Each structure stands twice: as structure tokens, then as C-alpha cells.
CSV table of C-alpha atoms and ligand atoms in Angstrom, one decimal:
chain,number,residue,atom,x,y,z
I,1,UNK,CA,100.8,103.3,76.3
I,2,UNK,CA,100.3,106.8,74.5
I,3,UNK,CA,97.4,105.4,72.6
I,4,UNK,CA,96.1,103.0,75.5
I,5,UNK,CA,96.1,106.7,77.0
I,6,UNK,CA,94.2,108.4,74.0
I,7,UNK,CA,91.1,106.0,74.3
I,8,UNK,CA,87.5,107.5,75.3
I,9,UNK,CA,86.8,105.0,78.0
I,10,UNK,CA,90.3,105.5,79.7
I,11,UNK,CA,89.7,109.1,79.2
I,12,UNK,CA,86.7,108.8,81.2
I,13,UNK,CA,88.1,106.7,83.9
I,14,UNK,CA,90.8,109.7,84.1
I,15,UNK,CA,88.3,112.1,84.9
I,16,UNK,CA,86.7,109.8,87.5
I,17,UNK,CA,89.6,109.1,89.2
I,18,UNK,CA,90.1,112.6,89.4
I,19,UNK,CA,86.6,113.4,90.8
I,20,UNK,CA,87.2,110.8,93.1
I,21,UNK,CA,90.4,112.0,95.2
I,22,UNK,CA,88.8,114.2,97.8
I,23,UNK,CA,86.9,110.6,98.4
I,24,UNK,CA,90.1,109.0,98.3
I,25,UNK,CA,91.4,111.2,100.9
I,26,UNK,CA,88.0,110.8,103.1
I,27,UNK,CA,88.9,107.0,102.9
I,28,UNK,CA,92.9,107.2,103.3
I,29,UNK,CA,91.9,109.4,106.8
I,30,UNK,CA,89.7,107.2,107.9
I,31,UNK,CA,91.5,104.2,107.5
I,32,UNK,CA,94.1,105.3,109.1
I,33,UNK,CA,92.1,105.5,112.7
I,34,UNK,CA,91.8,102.1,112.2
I,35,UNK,CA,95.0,100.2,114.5
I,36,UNK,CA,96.3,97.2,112.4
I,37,UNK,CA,99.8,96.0,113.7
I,38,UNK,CA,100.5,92.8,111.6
I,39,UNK,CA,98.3,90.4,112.6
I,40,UNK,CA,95.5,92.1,113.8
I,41,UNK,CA,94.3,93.2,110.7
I,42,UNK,CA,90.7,92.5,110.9
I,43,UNK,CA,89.3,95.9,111.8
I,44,UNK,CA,90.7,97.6,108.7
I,45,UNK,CA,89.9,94.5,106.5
I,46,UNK,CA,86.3,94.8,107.5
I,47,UNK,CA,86.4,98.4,106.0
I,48,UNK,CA,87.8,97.3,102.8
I,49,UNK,CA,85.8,94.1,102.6
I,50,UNK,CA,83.2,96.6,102.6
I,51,UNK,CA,84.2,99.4,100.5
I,52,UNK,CA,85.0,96.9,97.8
I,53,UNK,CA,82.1,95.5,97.1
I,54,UNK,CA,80.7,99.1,97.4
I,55,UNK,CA,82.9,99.9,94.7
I,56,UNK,CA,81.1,97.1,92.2
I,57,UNK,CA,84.1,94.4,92.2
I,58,UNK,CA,82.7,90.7,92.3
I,59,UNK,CA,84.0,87.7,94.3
I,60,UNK,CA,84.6,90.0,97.4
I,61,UNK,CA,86.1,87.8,100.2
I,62,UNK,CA,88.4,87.6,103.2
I,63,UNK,CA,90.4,84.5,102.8
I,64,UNK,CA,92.0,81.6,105.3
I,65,UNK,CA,95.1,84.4,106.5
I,66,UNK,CA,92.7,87.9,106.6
I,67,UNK,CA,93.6,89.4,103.1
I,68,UNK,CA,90.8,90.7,101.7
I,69,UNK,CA,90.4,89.9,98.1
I,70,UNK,CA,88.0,91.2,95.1
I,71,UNK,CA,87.9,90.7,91.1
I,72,UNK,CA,87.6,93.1,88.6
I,73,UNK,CA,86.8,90.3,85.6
I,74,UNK,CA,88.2,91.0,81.9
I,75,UNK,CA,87.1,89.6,79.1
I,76,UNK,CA,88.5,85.7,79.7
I,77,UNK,CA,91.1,86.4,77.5
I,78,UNK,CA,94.1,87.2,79.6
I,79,UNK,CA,96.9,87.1,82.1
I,80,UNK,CA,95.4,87.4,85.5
I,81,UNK,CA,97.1,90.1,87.4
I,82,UNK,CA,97.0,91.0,90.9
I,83,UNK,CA,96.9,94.3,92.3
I,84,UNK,CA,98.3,94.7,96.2
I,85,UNK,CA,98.1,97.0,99.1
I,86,UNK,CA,99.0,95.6,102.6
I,87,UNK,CA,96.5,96.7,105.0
I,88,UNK,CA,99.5,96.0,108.5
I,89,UNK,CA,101.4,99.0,109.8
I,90,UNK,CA,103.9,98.4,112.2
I,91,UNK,CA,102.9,100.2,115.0
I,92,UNK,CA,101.5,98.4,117.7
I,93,UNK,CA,97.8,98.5,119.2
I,94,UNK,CA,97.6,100.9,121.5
I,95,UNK,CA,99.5,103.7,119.3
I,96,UNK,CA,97.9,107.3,119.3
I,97,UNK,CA,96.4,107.6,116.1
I,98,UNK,CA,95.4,111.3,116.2
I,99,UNK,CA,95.0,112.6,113.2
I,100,UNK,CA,96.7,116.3,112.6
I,101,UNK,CA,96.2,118.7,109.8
I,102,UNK,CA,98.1,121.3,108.4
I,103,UNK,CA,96.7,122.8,104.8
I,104,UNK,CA,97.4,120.1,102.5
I,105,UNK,CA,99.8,117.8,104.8
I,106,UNK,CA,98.0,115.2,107.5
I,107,UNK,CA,100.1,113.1,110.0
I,108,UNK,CA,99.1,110.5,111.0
I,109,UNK,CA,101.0,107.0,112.1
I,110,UNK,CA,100.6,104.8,108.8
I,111,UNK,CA,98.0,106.7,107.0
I,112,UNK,CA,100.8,107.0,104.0
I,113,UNK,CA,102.2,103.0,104.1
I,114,UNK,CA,100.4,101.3,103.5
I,115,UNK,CA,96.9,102.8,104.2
I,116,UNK,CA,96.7,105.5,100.9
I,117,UNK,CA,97.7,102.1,98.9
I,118,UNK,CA,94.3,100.4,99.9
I,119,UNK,CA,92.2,103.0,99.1
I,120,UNK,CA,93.9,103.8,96.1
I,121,UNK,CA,92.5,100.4,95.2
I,122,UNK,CA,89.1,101.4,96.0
I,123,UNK,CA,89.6,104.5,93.6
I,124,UNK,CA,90.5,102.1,90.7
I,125,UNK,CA,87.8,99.7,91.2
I,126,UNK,CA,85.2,102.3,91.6
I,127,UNK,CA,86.4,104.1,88.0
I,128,UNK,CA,86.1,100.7,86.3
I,129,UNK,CA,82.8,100.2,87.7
I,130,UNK,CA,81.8,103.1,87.1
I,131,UNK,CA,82.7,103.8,82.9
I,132,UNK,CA,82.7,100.0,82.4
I,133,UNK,CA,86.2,99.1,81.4
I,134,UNK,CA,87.5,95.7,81.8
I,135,UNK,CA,91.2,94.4,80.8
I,136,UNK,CA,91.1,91.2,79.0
I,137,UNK,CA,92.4,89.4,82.0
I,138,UNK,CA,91.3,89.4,85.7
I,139,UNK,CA,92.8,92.3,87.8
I,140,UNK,CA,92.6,91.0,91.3
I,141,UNK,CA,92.7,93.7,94.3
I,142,UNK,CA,93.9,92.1,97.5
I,143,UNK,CA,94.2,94.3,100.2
I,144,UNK,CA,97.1,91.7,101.8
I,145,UNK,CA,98.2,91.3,105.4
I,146,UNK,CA,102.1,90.9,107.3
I,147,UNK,CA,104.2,93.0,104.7
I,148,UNK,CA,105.7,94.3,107.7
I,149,UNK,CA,108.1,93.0,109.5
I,150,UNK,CA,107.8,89.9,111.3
I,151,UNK,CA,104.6,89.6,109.8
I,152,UNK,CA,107.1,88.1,107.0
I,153,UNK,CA,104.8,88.4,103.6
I,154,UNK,CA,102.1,85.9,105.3
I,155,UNK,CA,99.6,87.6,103.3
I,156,UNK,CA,101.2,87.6,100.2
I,157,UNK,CA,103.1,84.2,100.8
I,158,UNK,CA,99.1,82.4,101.0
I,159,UNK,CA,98.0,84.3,97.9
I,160,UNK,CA,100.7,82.6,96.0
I,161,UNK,CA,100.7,79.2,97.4
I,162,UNK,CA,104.1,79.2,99.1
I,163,UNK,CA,102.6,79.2,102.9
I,164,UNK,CA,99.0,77.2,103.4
I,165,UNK,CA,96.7,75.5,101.1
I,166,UNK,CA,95.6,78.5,98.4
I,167,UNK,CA,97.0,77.8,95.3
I,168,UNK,CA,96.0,80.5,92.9
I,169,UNK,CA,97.8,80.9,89.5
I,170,UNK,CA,99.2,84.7,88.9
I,171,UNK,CA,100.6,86.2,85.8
I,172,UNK,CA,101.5,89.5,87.2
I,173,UNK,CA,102.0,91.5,90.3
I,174,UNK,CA,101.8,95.1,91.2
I,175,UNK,CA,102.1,96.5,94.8
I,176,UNK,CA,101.5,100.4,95.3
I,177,UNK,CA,103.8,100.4,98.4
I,178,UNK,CA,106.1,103.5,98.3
I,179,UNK,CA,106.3,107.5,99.1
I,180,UNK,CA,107.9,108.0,95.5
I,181,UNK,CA,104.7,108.1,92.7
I,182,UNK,CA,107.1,107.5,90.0
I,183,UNK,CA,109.5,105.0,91.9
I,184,UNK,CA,109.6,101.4,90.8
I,185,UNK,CA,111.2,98.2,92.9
I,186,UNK,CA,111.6,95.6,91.1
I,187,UNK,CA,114.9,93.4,92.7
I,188,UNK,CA,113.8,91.4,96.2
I,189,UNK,CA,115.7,91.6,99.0
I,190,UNK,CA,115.7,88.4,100.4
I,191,UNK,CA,116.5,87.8,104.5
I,192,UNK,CA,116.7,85.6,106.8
I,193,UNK,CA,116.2,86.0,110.4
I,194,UNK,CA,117.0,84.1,113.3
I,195,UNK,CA,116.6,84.1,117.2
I,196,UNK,CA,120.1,82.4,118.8
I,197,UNK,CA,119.8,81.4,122.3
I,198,UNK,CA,122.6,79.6,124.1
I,199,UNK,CA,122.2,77.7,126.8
I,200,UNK,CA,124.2,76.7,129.8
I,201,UNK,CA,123.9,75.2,133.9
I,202,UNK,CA,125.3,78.9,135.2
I,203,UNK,CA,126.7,79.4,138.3
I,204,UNK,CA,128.7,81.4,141.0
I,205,UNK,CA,131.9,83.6,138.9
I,206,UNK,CA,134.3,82.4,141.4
I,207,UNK,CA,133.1,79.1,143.4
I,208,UNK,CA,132.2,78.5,139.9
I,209,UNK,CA,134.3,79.5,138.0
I,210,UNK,CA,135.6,76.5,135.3
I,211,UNK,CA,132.0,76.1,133.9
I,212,UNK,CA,131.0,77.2,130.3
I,213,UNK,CA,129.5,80.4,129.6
I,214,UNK,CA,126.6,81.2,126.8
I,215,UNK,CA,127.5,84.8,127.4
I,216,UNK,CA,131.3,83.6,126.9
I,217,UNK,CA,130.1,81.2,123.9
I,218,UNK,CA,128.0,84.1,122.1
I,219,UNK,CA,131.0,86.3,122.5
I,220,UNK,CA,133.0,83.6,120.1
I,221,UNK,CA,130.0,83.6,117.6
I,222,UNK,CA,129.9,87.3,117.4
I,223,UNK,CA,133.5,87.4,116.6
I,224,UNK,CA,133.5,84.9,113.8
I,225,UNK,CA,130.2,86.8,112.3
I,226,UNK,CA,131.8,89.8,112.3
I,227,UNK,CA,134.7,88.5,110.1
I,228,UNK,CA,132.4,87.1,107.3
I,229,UNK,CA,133.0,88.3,104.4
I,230,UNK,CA,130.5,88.5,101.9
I,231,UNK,CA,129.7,90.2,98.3
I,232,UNK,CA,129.4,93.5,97.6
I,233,UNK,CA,127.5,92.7,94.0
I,234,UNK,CA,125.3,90.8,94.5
I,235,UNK,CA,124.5,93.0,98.0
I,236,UNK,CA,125.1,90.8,101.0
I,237,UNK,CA,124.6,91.6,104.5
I,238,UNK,CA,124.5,90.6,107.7
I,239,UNK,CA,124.2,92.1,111.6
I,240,UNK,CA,123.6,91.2,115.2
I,241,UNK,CA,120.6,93.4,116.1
I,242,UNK,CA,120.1,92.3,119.7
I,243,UNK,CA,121.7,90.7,122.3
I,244,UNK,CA,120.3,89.4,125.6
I,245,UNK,CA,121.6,87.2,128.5
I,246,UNK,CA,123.0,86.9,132.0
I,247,UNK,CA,121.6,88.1,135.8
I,248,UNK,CA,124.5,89.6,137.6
I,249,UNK,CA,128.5,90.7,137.3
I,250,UNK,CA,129.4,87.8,139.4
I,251,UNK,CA,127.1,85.2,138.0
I,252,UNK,CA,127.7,83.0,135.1
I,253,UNK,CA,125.1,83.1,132.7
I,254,UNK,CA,122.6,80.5,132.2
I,255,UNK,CA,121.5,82.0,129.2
I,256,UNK,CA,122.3,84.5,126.4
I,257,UNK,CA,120.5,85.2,123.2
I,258,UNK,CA,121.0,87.2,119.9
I,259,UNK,CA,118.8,88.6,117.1
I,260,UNK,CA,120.8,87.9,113.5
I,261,UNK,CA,119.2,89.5,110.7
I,262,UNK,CA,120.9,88.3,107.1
I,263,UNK,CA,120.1,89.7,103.6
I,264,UNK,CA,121.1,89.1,99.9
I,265,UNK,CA,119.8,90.2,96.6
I,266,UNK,CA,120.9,87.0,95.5
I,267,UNK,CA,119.0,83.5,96.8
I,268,UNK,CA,122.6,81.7,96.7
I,269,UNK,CA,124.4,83.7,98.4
I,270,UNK,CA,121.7,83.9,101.2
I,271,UNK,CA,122.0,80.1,101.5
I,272,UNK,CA,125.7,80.3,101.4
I,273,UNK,CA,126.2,82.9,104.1
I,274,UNK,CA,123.0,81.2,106.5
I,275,UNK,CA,124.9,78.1,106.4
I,276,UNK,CA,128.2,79.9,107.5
I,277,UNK,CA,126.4,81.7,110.0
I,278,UNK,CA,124.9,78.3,111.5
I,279,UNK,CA,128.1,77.1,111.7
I,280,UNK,CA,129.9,79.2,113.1
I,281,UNK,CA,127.4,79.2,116.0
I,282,UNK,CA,127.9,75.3,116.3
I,283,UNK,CA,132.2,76.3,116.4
I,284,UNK,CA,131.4,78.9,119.2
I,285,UNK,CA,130.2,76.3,121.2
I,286,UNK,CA,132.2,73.7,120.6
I,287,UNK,CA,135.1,76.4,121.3
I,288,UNK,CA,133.9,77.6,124.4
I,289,UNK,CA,133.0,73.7,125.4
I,290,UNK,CA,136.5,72.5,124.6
I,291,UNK,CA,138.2,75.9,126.6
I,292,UNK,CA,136.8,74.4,129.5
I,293,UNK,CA,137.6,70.6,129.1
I,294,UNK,CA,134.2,69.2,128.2
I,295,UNK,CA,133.8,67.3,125.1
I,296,UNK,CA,131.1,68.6,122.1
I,297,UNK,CA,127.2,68.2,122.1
I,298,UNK,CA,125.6,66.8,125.0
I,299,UNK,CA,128.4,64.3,126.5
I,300,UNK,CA,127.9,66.1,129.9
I,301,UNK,CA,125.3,68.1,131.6
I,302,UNK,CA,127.5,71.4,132.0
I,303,UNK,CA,128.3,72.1,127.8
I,304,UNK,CA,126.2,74.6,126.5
I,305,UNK,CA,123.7,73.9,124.5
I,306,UNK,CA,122.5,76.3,121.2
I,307,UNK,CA,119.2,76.8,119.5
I,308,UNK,CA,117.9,78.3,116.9
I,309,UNK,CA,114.5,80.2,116.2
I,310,UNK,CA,113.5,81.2,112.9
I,311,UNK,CA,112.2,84.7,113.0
I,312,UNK,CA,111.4,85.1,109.5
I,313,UNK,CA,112.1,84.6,105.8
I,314,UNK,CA,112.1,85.8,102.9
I,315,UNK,CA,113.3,85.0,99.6
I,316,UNK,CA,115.3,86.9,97.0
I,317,UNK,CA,114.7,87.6,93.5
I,318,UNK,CA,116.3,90.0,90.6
I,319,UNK,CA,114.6,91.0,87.1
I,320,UNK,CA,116.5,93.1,84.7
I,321,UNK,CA,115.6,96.5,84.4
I,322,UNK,CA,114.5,96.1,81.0
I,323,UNK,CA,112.0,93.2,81.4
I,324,UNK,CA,108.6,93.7,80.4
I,325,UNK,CA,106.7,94.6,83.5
I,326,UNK,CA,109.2,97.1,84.5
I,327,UNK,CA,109.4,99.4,81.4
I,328,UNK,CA,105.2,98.8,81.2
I,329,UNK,CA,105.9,100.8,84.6
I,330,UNK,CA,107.9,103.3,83.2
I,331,UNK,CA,106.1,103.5,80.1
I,332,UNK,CA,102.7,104.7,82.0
I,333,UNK,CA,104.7,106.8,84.6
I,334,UNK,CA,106.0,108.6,81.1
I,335,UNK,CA,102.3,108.9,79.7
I,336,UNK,CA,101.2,110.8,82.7
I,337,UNK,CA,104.5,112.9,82.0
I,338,UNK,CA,106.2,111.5,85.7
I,339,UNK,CA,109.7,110.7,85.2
I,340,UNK,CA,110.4,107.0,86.7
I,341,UNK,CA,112.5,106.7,89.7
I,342,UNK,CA,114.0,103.3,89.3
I,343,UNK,CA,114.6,101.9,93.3
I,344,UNK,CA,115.8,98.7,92.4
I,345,UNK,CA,116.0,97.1,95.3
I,346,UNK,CA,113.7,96.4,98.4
I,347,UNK,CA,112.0,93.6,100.5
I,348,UNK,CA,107.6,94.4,99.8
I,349,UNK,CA,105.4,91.7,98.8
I,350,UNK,CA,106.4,91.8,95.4
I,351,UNK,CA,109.7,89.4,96.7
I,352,UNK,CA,107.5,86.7,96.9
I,353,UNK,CA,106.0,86.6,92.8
I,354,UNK,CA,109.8,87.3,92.1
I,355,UNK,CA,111.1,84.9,93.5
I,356,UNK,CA,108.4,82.4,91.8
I,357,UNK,CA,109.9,83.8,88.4
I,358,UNK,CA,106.1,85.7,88.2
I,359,UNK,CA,106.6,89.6,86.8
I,360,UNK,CA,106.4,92.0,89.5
I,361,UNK,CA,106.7,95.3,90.7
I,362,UNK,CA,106.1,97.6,93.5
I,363,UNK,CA,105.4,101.3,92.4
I,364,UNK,CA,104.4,104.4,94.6
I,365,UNK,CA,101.1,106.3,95.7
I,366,UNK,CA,99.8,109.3,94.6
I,367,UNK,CA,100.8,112.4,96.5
I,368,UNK,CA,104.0,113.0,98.2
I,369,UNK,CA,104.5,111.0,102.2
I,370,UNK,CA,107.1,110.6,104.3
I,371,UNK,CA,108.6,109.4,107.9
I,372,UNK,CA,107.3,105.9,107.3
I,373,UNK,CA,107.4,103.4,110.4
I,374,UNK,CA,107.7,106.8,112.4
I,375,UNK,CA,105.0,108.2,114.4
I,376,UNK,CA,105.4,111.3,112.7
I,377,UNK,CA,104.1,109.5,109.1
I,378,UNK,CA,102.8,112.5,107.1
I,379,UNK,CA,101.2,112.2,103.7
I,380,UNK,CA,100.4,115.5,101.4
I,381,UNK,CA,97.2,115.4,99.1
I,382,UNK,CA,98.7,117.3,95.6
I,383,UNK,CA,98.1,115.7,92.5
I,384,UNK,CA,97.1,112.6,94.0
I,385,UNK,CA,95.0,111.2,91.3
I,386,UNK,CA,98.3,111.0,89.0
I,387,UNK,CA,99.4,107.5,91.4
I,388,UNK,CA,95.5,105.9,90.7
I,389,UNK,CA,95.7,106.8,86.9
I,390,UNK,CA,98.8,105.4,86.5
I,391,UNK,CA,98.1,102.3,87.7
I,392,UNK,CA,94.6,101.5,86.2
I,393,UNK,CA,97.0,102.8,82.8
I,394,UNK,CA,99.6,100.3,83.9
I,395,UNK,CA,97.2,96.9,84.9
I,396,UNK,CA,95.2,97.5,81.6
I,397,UNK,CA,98.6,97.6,79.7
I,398,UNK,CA,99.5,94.3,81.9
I,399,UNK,CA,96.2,92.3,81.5
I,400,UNK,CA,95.8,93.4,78.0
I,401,UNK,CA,93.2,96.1,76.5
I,402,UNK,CA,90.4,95.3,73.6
I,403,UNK,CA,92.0,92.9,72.3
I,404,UNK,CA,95.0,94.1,72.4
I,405,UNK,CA,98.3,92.7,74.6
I,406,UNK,CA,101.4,95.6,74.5
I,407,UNK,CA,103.2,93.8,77.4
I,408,UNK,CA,104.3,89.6,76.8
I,409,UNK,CA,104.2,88.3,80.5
I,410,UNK,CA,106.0,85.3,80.1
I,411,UNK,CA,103.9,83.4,82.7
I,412,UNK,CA,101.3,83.0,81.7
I,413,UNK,CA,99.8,80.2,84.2
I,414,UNK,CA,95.9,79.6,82.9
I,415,UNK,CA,95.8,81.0,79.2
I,416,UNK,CA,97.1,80.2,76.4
I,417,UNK,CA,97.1,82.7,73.9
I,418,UNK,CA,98.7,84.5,70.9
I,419,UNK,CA,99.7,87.5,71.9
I,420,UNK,CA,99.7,90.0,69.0
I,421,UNK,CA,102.0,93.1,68.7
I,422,UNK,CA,100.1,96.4,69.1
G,501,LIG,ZN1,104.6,99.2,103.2
């Protein structure tokens, strides 16, 4: 990395990208006045689409979903690796997006996740263009939609393939998707999320009174939820979020519903507890069926009834700490003399290339930021540059460099070369 570093042309990239932060900054503000709650997107992928082919890169496009997409081509040579921002912020439409200043520190809802990201991207692009330096693979930027929330990796999900009809062959992945410049996630999360509803005929409490409850019925499930126990290693979780149902004290419900959130570092033990979970929901009614005489599923009219609404999912993945992509991380946080903050685990974009088995990582932005998903997101402009020089250090380590590939990616999808040792 140290002598990837010492080279003229990334020398002069350096100094670009340093030139270029106040125009960073201009970009970063004004992206930020642009609303984007997942799924409406389009306003601030208009921007990027574009800024990006401003910034020289070929093949600009927004594809099927709304990510906007652009290449950076190497030399034909080597791993193709993808370079990610999510243009969503979770704060819906009609947010006040007043932009406030004080010295060096701007607040501003989003403007740090994931807005800096994308025009971080626009930095890179625009050094490469503008001293001519190419890795020997592609480095696509894709400035993704739905990282957040219920927007459930859409973006990220079509780029690889695993939701719609693209089918485009990755070697690498790095998302810029965190407050912490030197902080690298490279373990996925992976959740699953689920809308319960229980339903039922209701009626009066006391003329009534003898008929099933889904209030009563969700009650049971609860319980048995709250007893599962899970792992500790690998990290297993589980909670009721919401719970909704029933019209009045003396009124039995007709219907009562639940938001179950579920999450494991470990795709087995995911599976494992969503299957306990589902069946445990099935017992609850059953229970609460039986308790009042009626028999199970839908032999009479007045049993409750369950179903279930996936609300989102997302899969797990784990790479050691010392795998190649990771320590390419740390390795370029080192060169730029940033000591690496290793966050382990998280649920970005990068979940979905992990769990395909593809390297990837999610690293942080330049500057400092913080309150994320709070209207009171700030973002501070010091050293800024540091996040963009990293990463150009980082994806020319990844894709390869004059010939030369440091970092092995084992998946290598579309080439098939010897890789020599630097
Ligand atoms: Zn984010």
C-alpha cells in the first residue's frame, strides 16, 4: 500500500482530491436539500446521474430499481469492483431540511448518511478523470437506493442479482456508509421482519364472552417469544416492536397485530429461530382456540385466524477479520496514518455481497458526523479529503494497479488471471 501510495499519478490524485473538498462540501450541502425517503429517490438520483457524467465516468445510467450507476474502466485486466453510496435517508418527505451552519459543523437531516458518501464518489471519479488513473479492473460507482430500513437493500439486492432480472458479476464491494473515517464493517447482520395479525369474529366482553380473542391469542405468542432462547455467539436477537389491536374495554377484539423484528450474525441460526417464532404463533392460536372449545384451523367460523406479512429481509454473512479485503482496508487507513476502527458487525449494503461469499466492506466518510437517523444529523468538514484518498488508495489496491494485484479476491467472477505477488 505504502508504495501504491509513493506513485506520481496517485500522488497527483492526492492533491486533487484535496483541491476538490470545498467542492465536495458544495455538493454534500446541496444534496442534502434534496428529500429522498427510500423510495423516492429520483430527485437526488437525477443530481448524481448528472454530476457523474460531469465527473468523466462512462456508461452513466439509472437502472430498472433507480440506482444510478457509472464506470470507471481499468485496463481489462481485473476484478470488477463496485463502489457504493445509498442515495435514501429515512426521513420522510415533507421533513424540514433547513440547512444550519456553525464554523465548520452543518446540520442538516441526512446530509452525513448517506449524502457525504455520494459525493465522495463524485470526488473520486473526478480525480481519476482528471490525472488519468485507471485500476486494472472496473471500479463501478453506484449511487444505490433502499439501504434504509424497509427499503430492505432493494438497490443493492438488484445490483447483485438476488431481487429482479440484473445479473451483474462483482468481485468486490466497498460501501462508504459510516460517521467513523477509519471504521470498517465487515460481518452482516442479517434480520428478518415480519407483520403478525390475528384475526377473530369479536364481540360483546360479557354477552360475548366464550369467543376467542386475537388480543388474548397474541398475548400467548408474546409469552412464548419472550422465553426463546437464543445464542449469544453467534449474536441472536429478537423483539416485539409494535403492537396493535382491539376498539374498546368491553369489546372483544376482532383484530390485533404485532411488528417482530429478528436478527442473527449467523444465517442458521436466523432460520432456526424464524421457524420457532412461526411456530409458536401457529401454538398461540391453537391455545387460545382450544381454551375456548373450538377445534384448530378453520373447523368453525369463530377460531382465530393468523397471518403473516413479510416486512423485510435480509441475509447474514461473517468474514474473518483477517481476510483479504478487510486488512486492504486497514492497510490504506494505515498509509494515510488513520488507525482502523474495526466495527465488525452491522446490517449496510455490504450484507448482501457477503452473504453471496463476494469480499466486502463498508468503511466511513471523511470528516467527523453524527446523530444519524435524527433530525439533528450534523456533519463537520476537517480533514475531509483523508475518507476520498483512502478509498481511491483502497479500490486501486482492490482492482489491481499497473500491473500489479497486492490483494487476491478470491471471486473472481469474469477474469481469469494470475495474480502475481507485489
Ligand atoms: Zn447509511
Amino acid at each position: 500500500m505504502k508504495e501504491l501510495l509513493r506513485c506520481k499519478t496517485v500522488q497527483e490524485a492526492f492533491r486533487f482530491l484535496e483541491k476538490d473538498d470545498k467542492r465536495t462540501l458544495q455538493e454534500t450541502l446541496e444534496m442534502c436539500q434534496i428529500p429522498a425517503p427510500s423510495y423516492q429517490e429520483e430527485k437526488k438520483a437525477e443530481y448524481v446521474f448528472g454530476k457523474m457524467q460531469e465527473a468523466g465516468l462512462e456508461d452513466v445510467h439509472i437502472d430498472a430499481v433507480g440506482n444510478v450507476l457509472g464506470v470507471r474502466k481499468g485496463n481489462g485486466n481485473g476484478p470488477r469492483i463496485v463502489l457504493a453510496g445509498h442515495t435514501d435517508t429515512v426521513f420522510p418527505m415533507e421533513t424540514d431540511l433547513t440547512l444550519k451552519q456553525d464554523g465548520n459543523r452543518y446540520s442538516c437531516p441526512g446530509i452525513g448518511d448517506d449524502t457525504r458518501a455520494v459525493a465522495e464518489h463524485l470526488s473520486i471519479a473526478r480525480a481519476m478523470n482528471a490525472v488519468g488513473i485507471r485500476g486494472e479492473g472496473d471500479i463501478v460507482f453506484c449511487a444505490n437506493v433502499c439501504e434504509e430500513g424497509l427499503g430492505d437493500l432493494r438497490g443493492t439486492k438488484y445490483v447483485f442479482g438476488v431481487d429482479g432480472d440484473a445479473l451483474h458479476q462483482y468481485d468486490g464491494f466497498v460501501s462508504i456508509d459510516d460517521k467513523n473515517t477509519a471504521g470498517i464493517i465487515y460481518q452482516a447482520v442479517g434480520s428478518e421482519r415480519y407483520l403478525v395479525t390475528f384475526h377473530g369474529i369479536g364481540g360483546h366482553s360479557y354477552t360475548g364472552f366464550g369467543t376467542p380473542s386475537p388480543i388474548h391469542a397474541m398475548g400467548r405468542a408474546i409469552a412464548k417469544i419472550s422465553d426463546f432462547q437464543v445464542p449469544s455467539d453467534p449474536k441472536t436477537t429478537f423483539n416485539v416492536g409494535i403492537v396493535n389491536g382491539g376498539s374498546s374495554v368491553n369489546v372483544i377484539a376482532e383484530e390485533a397485530s404485532m411488528l417482530v423484528d429478528m436478527r442473527s450474525l449467523d444465517a442458521n441460526a436466523l432460520t432456526e429461530l424464524s421457524a420457532k417464532f412461526h411456530e409458536a404463533v401457529e401454538e398461540a392460536v391453537e391455545e387460545e382456540n382450544a381454551r375456548w372449545g373450538l377445534g384448530t384451523g378453520n373447523s368453525t367460523s369463530d377460531c382465530i385466524t393468523v397471518t403473516f406479512e413479510q416486512k423485510g429481509k435480509r441475509p447474514a454473512g461473517t468474514q474473518e477479520k483477517q481476510c483479504q479485503i478487510v486488512q486492504a482496508a486497514n492497510a490504506a487507513n494505515q498509509a494515510l496514518g488513520m488507525e482502523t476502527l474495526y466495527i465488525g458487525a452491522a446490517s449496510t449494503d455490504a450484507n448482501i455481497p457477503i452473504s453471496l461469499g463476494i469480499p466486502a466492506i463498508t468503511v466511513g466518510w471523511g470528516g467527523k458526523g453524527g446523530g444519524e437517523h435524527t433530525i439533528h444529523e450534523w456533519y463537520e468538514h476537517i480533514e475531509s479529503w483523508k475518507g476520498p484518498q483512502r478509498d481511491l488508495l483502497l479500490l486501486l489496491a482492490l482492482s489491481g494497479f499497473e500491473g500489479n494485484y497486492k490483494y487476491q479476491l478470491p471471486h473472481i467472477a469474469n477474469f481469469n488471471i494470475d495474480f502475481p505477488e507485489v
